Structures are given as structure tokens and as C-alpha cells.
Short mmCIF file of C-alpha atoms in Angstrom, two decimals:
data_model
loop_
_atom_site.label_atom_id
_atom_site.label_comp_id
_atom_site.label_asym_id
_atom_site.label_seq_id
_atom_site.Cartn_x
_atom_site.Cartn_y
_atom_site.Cartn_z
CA UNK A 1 -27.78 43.35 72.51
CA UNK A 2 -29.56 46.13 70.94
CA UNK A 3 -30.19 45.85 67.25
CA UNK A 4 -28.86 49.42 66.86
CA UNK A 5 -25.95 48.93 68.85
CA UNK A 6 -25.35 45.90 66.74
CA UNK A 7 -25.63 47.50 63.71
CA UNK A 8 -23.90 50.13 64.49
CA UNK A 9 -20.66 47.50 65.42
CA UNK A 10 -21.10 46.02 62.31
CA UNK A 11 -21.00 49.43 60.37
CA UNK A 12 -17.72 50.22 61.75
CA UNK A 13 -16.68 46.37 60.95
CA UNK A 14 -17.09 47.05 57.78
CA UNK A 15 -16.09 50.54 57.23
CA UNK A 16 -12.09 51.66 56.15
CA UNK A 17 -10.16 54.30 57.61
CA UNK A 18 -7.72 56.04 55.41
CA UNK A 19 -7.32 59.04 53.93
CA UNK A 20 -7.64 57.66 50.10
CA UNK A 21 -9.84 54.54 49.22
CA UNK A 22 -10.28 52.93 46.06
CA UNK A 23 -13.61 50.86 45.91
CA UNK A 24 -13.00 47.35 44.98
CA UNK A 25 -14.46 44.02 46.19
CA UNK A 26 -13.02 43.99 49.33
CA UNK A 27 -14.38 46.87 49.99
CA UNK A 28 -18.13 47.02 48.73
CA UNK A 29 -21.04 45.19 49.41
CA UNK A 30 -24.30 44.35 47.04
CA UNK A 31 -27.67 43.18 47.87
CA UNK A 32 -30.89 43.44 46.15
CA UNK A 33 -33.18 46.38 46.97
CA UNK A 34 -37.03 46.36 47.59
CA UNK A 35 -37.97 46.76 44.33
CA UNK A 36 -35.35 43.90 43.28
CA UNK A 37 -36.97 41.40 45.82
CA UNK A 38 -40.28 42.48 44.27
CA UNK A 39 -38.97 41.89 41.17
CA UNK A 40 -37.25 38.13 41.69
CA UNK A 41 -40.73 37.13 43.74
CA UNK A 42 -42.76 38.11 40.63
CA UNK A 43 -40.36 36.23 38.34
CA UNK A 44 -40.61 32.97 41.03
CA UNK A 45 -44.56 33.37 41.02
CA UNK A 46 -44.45 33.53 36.80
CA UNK A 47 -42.02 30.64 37.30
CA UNK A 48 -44.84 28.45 39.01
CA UNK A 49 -48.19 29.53 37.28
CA UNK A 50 -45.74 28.77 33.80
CA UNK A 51 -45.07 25.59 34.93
CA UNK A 52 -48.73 24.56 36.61
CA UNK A 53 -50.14 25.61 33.76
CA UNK A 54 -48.08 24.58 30.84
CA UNK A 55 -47.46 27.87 29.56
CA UNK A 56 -43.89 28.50 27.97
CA UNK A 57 -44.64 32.57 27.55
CA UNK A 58 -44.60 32.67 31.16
CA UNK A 59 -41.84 30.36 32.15
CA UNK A 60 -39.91 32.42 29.04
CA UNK A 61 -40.66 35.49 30.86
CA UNK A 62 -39.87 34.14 34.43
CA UNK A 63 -36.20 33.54 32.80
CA UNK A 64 -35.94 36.89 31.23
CA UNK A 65 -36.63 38.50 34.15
CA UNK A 66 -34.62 36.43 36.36
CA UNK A 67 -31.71 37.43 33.68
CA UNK A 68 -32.27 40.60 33.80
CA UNK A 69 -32.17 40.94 37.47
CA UNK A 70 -28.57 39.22 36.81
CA UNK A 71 -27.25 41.72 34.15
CA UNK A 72 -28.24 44.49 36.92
CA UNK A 73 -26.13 43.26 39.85
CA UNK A 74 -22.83 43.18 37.58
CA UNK A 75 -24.05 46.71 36.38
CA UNK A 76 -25.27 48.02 39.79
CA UNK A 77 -21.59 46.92 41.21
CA UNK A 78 -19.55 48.22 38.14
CA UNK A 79 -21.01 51.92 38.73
CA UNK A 80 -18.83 52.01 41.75
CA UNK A 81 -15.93 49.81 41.72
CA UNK A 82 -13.01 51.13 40.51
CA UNK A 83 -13.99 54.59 41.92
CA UNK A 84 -10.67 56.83 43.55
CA UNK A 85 -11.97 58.90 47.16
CA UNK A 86 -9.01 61.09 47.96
CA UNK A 87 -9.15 63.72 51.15
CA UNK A 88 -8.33 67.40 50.64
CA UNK A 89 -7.17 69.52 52.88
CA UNK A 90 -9.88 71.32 54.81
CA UNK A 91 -10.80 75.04 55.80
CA UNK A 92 -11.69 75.86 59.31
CA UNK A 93 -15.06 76.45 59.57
CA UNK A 94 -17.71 77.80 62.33
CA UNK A 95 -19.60 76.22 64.90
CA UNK A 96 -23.19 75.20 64.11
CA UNK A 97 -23.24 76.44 60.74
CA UNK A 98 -23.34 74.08 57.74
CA UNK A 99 -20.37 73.49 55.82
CA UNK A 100 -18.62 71.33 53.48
CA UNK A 101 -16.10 68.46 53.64
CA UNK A 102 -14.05 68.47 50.63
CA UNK A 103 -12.88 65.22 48.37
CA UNK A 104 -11.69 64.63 45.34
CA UNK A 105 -12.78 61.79 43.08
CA UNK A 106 -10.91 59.83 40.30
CA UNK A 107 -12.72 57.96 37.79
CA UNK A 108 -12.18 56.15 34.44
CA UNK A 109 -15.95 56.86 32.94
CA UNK A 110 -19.16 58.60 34.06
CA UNK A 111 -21.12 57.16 37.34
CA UNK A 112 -24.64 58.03 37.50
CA UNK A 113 -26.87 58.49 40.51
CA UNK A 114 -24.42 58.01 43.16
CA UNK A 115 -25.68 59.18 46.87
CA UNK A 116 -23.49 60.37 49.82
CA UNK A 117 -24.85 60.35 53.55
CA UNK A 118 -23.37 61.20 56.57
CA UNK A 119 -24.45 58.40 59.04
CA UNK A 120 -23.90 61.33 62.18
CA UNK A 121 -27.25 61.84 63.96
CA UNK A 122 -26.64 65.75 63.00
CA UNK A 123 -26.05 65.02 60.05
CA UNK A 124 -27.71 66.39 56.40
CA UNK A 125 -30.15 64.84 54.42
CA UNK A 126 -28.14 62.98 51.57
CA UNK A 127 -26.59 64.27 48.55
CA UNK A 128 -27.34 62.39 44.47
CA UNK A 129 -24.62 63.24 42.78
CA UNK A 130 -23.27 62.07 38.85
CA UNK A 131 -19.49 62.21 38.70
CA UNK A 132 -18.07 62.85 35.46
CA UNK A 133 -14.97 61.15 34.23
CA UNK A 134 -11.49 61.69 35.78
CA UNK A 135 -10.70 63.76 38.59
CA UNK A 136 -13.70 66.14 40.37
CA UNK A 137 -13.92 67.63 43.45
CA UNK A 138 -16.90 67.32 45.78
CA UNK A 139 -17.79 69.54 48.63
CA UNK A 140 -20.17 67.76 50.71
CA UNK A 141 -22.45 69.37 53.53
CA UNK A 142 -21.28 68.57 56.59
CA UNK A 143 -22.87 70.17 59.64
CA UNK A 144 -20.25 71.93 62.30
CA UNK A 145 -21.03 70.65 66.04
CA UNK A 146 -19.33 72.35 69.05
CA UNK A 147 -16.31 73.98 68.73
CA UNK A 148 -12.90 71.86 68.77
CA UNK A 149 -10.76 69.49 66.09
CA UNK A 150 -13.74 66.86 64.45
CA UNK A 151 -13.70 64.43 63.06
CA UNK A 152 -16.59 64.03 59.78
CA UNK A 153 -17.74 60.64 60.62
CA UNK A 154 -18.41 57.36 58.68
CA UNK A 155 -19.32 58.10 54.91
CA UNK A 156 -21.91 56.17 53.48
CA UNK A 157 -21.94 55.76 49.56
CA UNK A 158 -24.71 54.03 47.82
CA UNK A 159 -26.23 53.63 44.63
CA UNK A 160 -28.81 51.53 42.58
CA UNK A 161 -28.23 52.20 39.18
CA UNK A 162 -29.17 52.02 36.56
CA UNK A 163 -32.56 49.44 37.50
CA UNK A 164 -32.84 50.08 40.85
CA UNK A 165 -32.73 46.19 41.36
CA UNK A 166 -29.75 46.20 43.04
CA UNK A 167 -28.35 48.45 46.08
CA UNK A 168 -24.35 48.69 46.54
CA UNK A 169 -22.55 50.35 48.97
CA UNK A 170 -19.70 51.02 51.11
CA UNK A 171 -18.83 52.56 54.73
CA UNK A 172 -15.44 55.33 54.53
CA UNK A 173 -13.68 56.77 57.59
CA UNK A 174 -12.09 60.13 56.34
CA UNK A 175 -9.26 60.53 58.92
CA UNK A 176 -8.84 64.29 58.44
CA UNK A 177 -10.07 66.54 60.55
CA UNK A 178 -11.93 69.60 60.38
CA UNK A 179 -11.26 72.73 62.67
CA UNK A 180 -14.22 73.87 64.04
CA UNK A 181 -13.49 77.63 65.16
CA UNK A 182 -16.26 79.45 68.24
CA UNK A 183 -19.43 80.76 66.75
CA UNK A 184 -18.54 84.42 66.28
CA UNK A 185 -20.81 86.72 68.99
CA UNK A 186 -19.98 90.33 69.73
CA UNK A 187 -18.81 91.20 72.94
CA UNK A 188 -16.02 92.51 75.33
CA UNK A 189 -12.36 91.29 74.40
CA UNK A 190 -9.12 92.44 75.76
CA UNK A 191 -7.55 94.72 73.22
CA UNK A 192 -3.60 95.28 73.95
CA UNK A 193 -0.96 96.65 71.76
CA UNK A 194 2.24 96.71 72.15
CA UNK A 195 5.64 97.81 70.43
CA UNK A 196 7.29 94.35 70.71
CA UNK A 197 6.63 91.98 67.99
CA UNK A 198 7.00 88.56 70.39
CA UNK A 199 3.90 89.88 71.34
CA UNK A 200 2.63 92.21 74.75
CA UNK A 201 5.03 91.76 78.03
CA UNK A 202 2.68 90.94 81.22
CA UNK A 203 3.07 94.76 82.41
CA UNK A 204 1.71 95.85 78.60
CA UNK A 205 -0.91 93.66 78.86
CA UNK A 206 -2.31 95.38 81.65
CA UNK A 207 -1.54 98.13 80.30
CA UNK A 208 -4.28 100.12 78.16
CA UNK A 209 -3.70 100.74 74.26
CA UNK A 210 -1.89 103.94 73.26
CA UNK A 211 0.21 106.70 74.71
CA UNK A 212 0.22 110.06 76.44
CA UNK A 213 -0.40 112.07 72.94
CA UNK A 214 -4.00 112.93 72.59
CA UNK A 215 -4.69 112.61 68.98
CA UNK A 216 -8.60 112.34 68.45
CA UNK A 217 -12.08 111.42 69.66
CA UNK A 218 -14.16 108.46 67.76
CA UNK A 219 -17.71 107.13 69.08
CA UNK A 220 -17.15 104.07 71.95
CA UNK A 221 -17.49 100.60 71.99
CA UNK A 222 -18.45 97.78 74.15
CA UNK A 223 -15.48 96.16 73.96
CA UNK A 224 -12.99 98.91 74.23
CA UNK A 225 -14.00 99.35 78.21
CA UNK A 226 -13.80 102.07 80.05
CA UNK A 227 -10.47 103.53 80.42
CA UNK A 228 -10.79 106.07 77.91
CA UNK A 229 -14.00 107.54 77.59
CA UNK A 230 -13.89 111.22 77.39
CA UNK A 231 -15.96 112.01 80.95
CA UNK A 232 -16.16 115.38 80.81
CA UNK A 233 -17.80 115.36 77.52
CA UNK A 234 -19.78 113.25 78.77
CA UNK A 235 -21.19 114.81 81.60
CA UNK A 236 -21.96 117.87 79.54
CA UNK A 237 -24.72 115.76 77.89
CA UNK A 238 -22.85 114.74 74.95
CA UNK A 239 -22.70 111.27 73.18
CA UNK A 240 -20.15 108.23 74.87
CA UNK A 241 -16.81 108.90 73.57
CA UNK A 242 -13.26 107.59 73.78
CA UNK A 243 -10.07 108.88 73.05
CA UNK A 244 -7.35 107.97 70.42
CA UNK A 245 -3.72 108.79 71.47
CA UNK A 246 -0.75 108.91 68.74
CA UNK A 247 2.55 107.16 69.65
CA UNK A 248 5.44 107.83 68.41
CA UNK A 249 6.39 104.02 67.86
CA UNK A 250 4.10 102.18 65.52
CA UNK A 251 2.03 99.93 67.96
CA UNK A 252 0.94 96.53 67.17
CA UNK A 253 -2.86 95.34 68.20
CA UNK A 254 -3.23 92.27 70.32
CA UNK A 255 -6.48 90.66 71.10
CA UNK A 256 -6.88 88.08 74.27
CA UNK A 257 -10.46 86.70 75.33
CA UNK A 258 -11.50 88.18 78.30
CA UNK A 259 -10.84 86.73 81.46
CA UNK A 260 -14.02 87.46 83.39
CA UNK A 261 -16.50 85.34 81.30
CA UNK A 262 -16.89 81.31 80.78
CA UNK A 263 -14.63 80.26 78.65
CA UNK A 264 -16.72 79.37 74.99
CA UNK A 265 -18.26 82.76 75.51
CA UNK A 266 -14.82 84.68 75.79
CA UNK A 267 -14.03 82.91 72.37
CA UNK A 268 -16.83 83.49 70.44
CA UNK A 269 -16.25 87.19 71.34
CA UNK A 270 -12.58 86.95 70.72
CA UNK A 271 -13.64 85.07 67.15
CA UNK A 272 -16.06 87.54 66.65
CA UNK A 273 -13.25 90.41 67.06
CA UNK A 274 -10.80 88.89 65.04
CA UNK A 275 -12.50 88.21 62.09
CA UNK A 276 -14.05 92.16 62.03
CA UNK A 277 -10.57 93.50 62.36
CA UNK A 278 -8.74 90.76 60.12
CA UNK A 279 -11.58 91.38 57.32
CA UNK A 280 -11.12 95.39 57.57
CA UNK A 281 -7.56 94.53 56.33
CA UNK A 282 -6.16 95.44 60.23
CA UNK A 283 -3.32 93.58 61.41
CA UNK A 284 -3.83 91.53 64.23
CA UNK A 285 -2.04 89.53 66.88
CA UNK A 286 -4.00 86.84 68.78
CA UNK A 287 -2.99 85.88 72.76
CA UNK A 288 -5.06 82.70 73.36
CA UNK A 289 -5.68 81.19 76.61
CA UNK A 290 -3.32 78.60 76.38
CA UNK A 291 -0.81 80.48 76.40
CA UNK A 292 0.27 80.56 72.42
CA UNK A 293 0.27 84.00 70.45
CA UNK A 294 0.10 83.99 66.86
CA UNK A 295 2.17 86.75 65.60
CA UNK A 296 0.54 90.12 64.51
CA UNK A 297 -0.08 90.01 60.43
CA UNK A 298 -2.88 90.77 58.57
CA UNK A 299 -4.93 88.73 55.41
CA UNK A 300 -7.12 85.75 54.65
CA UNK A 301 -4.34 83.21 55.37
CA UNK A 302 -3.91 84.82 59.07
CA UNK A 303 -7.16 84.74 59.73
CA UNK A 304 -7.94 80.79 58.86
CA UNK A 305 -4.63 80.30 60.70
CA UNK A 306 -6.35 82.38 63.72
CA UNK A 307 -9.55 80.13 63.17
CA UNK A 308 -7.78 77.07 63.21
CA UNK A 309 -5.86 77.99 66.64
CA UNK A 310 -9.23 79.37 68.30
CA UNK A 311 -10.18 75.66 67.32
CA UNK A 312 -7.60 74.10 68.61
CA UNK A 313 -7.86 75.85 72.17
CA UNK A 314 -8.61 72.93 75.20
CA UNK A 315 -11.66 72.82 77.45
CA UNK A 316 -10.66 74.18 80.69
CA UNK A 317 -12.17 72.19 83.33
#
């Protein structure tokens, strides 16, 4: 077998899956670092010349540094047991951007030097971090793979203070999981509206957005197609064009992905769309390719709840 596959085995062996830990001895594991098996093989070697040549300063200094060495694994251990990891509850986020993974920590007096690390190949570089007594939040980078409901990882926490002779650790399994929403990319979407508020019937959805009433012209976009551009302008040299109509119901907008494009790039348009119209402060609707709608509101809250569902969306095959 593999040493990395081994290790790897034993990593998850050892590791505890739960959404709150509280480091203990069960749970942690101490051995000395590089610099502490420098440190005991210079105290062995002071040891032996002490002895060979009948010299008690050095055989006195072998022991005190063999004490020492002691003191610091009892010290090295104590900066983490005791320590509280809790899970929070997460915000969606965007795929392959870096974010955070939020936790809160409880502790009964100051830790020093204490280094997280994502053991994910995609992972960050590690985080040193002092946590102050009782309860703290941490927001740790966490980098965003492909779209979908992910899981962080294994967790590894580490630390050798406060002599470096010493290295303790432990392996954590946060079971919550982090909604990982399309990266956002402008293109075409479907935009629908409708007067029902269960959403657009099958005939409205093929239907385009408006009424008969002419109310305006405003300059086109990409993704509003080609149903209402304003032709005649058009061919009198003028700029691309489309028109507004007024209805005399209030109309609700509903955006669906478009249907003639691979799926990830149909929802990384229809992200891309409903975070520009749920920022302006519109109110939005969202028909997702499942088949769920998410009813038409408007705010911050809708539009994490419209990242979370564009997250949640399966692979089609």
C-alpha cells in the first residue's frame, strides 16, 4: 500500500465527525517536533560526554534539559485541551472564489499560536491564530470548488507552543455543509412575468413579458432576446432598442436558465441575473430546472435563499 494512501486512512481513523468537538485526550495526539528531537539528542549526547568525562555541569545540564523538554509536553498539550469547536450556520457562497467557513470557539483562558489547515488539495495555505478567552468566532478561508452542496473537509489543528518542543494536534470533520451557488457570468436567461403569484403557467412562459400597451423605449440587452426590438427604428440607422409595454395588472418577473445552453453555463447566467436584479432592490421569482420556483420577493434573505437553491440544483446527465 501506498504510504499516502495509508496515511491518508489513518487521518480519517483518527479524525471525529460532529458538528461540536471538545478537545480532550481522546481526541488529541502529541509528539515531539524537529526541534524537540534536536533538543532530547543534545541532552542524550551532554548525558554521555558528562558521564565519560566526569563532569557534573554537564550531566546537571543533560537533566535540566531533559526536564524542560518534560514541562513543555504538559504545556504544549494544555494549550489545546479543553478547547470548545462549535459549527455555525453557513452563507452560500460562489464557485471558485475564496471564502470562509465559520466556527465558533469556547475557551476558559487565552491559547497562543494555534494553526488551522485545511488538509483538501485546493485548499489555503494555513491560518496562526491566538484565541482569546471565552467564546470567538473564526471565519476560516475555505476555497469554493464546483458548484453543488460541499462538504469543508478534514480540519487540521496544530500547535507547538509555547517551546516549540512539542507538536499537538487533532483531525475534525465539520458535518455542515456549504452551498456552493454557479459562478455568476452574464448571458441570455429566460425572463417571464406573469400575474399569478404560484409562479408563470406553461402558456405564460412562452409567452413574452408585458402587454399590448406601448409605454416606452429603453436601450436592449443580450438577454432580453429579440421579440421586442423596435425594427423600424432600427432600420432607420438608429441605436438597438426594445420596447416597454404597461399592463394594467401589476406583473411579477420570473427568471428560468435558458434551455438552449449546457446546463452550468445556463446557471451561471441565471446566477448572474438574479443577483443584478435582486441587488437593484427588484423583486424576483426564480423557475429552476428542476422544476421548483421560489416565490417572487425581493432582499438579501431572497437572494441567499436563491443562491442556496441554484446550489442545490442536480447534474443532469
Amino acid at each position: 500500500m501506498p504510504f499516502g494512501s495509508w496515511w491518508q486512512g489513518l487521518q480519517r481513523k483518527l479524525s471525529r465527525r460532529s458538528p461540536e468537538l471538545r478537545l480532550s485526550h481522546r481526541n488529541l495526539y502529541i509528539l515531539p517536533s524537529r526541534f524537540g528531537g534536536l533538543w532530547l539528542l543534545t541532552a542524550a549526547v551532554l548525558y554521555w560526554l558528562g558521564i565519560n568525562s566526569r563532569s557534573n555541569s554537564a550531566v546537571l545540564l543533560a537533566f535540566l534539559m531533559a526536564a524542560v523538554m518534560l514541562l513543555s509536553m504538559f504545556l504544549t498539550h494544555l494549550n489545546l485541551q479543553g478547547l470548545t469547536l462549535r459549527v455555525l450556520p453557513q452563507q452560500p457562497c460562489l464557485a471558485g472564489e475564496a471564502t470562509t467557513y465559520s466556527i465558533e470557539t469556547d475557551s476558559l483562558f487565552p491559547r497562543p499560536s494555534l494553526k488551522w489547515r485545511w488538509l483538501s488539495g485546493d485548499a489555503p495555505s494555513q491560518q496562526c491564530l491566538h484565541l482569546a478567552q471565552g467564546r470567538q468566532r473564526l471565519d476560516l478561508i475555505w476555497q469554493a470548488p464546483q458548484r453543488g452542496v460541499r462538504l469543508p473537509g478534514r480540519l487540521l489543528l496544530h500547535t507547538t507552543a509555547p517551546l516549540g518542543l512539542f507538536r499537538c494536534w487533532c483531525y475534525w470533520e465539520p458535518p455542515t455543509p456549504i452551498f456552493v451557488a454557479p459562478a455568476p457570468r452574464q448571458g441570455p436567461v429566460q425572463r417571464l412575468n406573469s400575474t399569478c403569484k404560484d409562479g408563470p403557467t406553461p402558456g405564460q412562459r412562452r409567452a413574452l413579458a408585458g402587454s399590448d400597451n406601448f409605454q416606452d423605449l429603453k436601450p436592449w440587452r443580450p438577454e432580453e432576446g429579440l421579440g421586442r426590438i423596435d425594427w423600424k427604428a432600427l432600420a432607420r440607422g438608429r441605436s438597438w432598442m426594445t420596447k416597454s409595454f404597461a399592463s394594467e395588472t401589476p406583473m411579477e418577473l420570473w427568471l428560468a436558465a435558458a434551455t438552449d445552453l449546457p446546463q452550468e453555463t445556463a446557471l451561471e447566467h441565471l446566477c448572474h441575473q438574479v443577483s443584478q436584479e435582486l441587488t437593484a432592490g427588484g423583486t424576483v421569482g426564480l423557475l429552476l430546472p428542476d422544476g421548483r420556483q421560489l416565490p417572487s420577493r425581493r432582499g438579501p434573505e431572497h437572494l441567499q435563499s436563491c443562491l442556496r437553491a441554484l446550489a442545490e440544483v442536480p447534474s443532469w446527465p
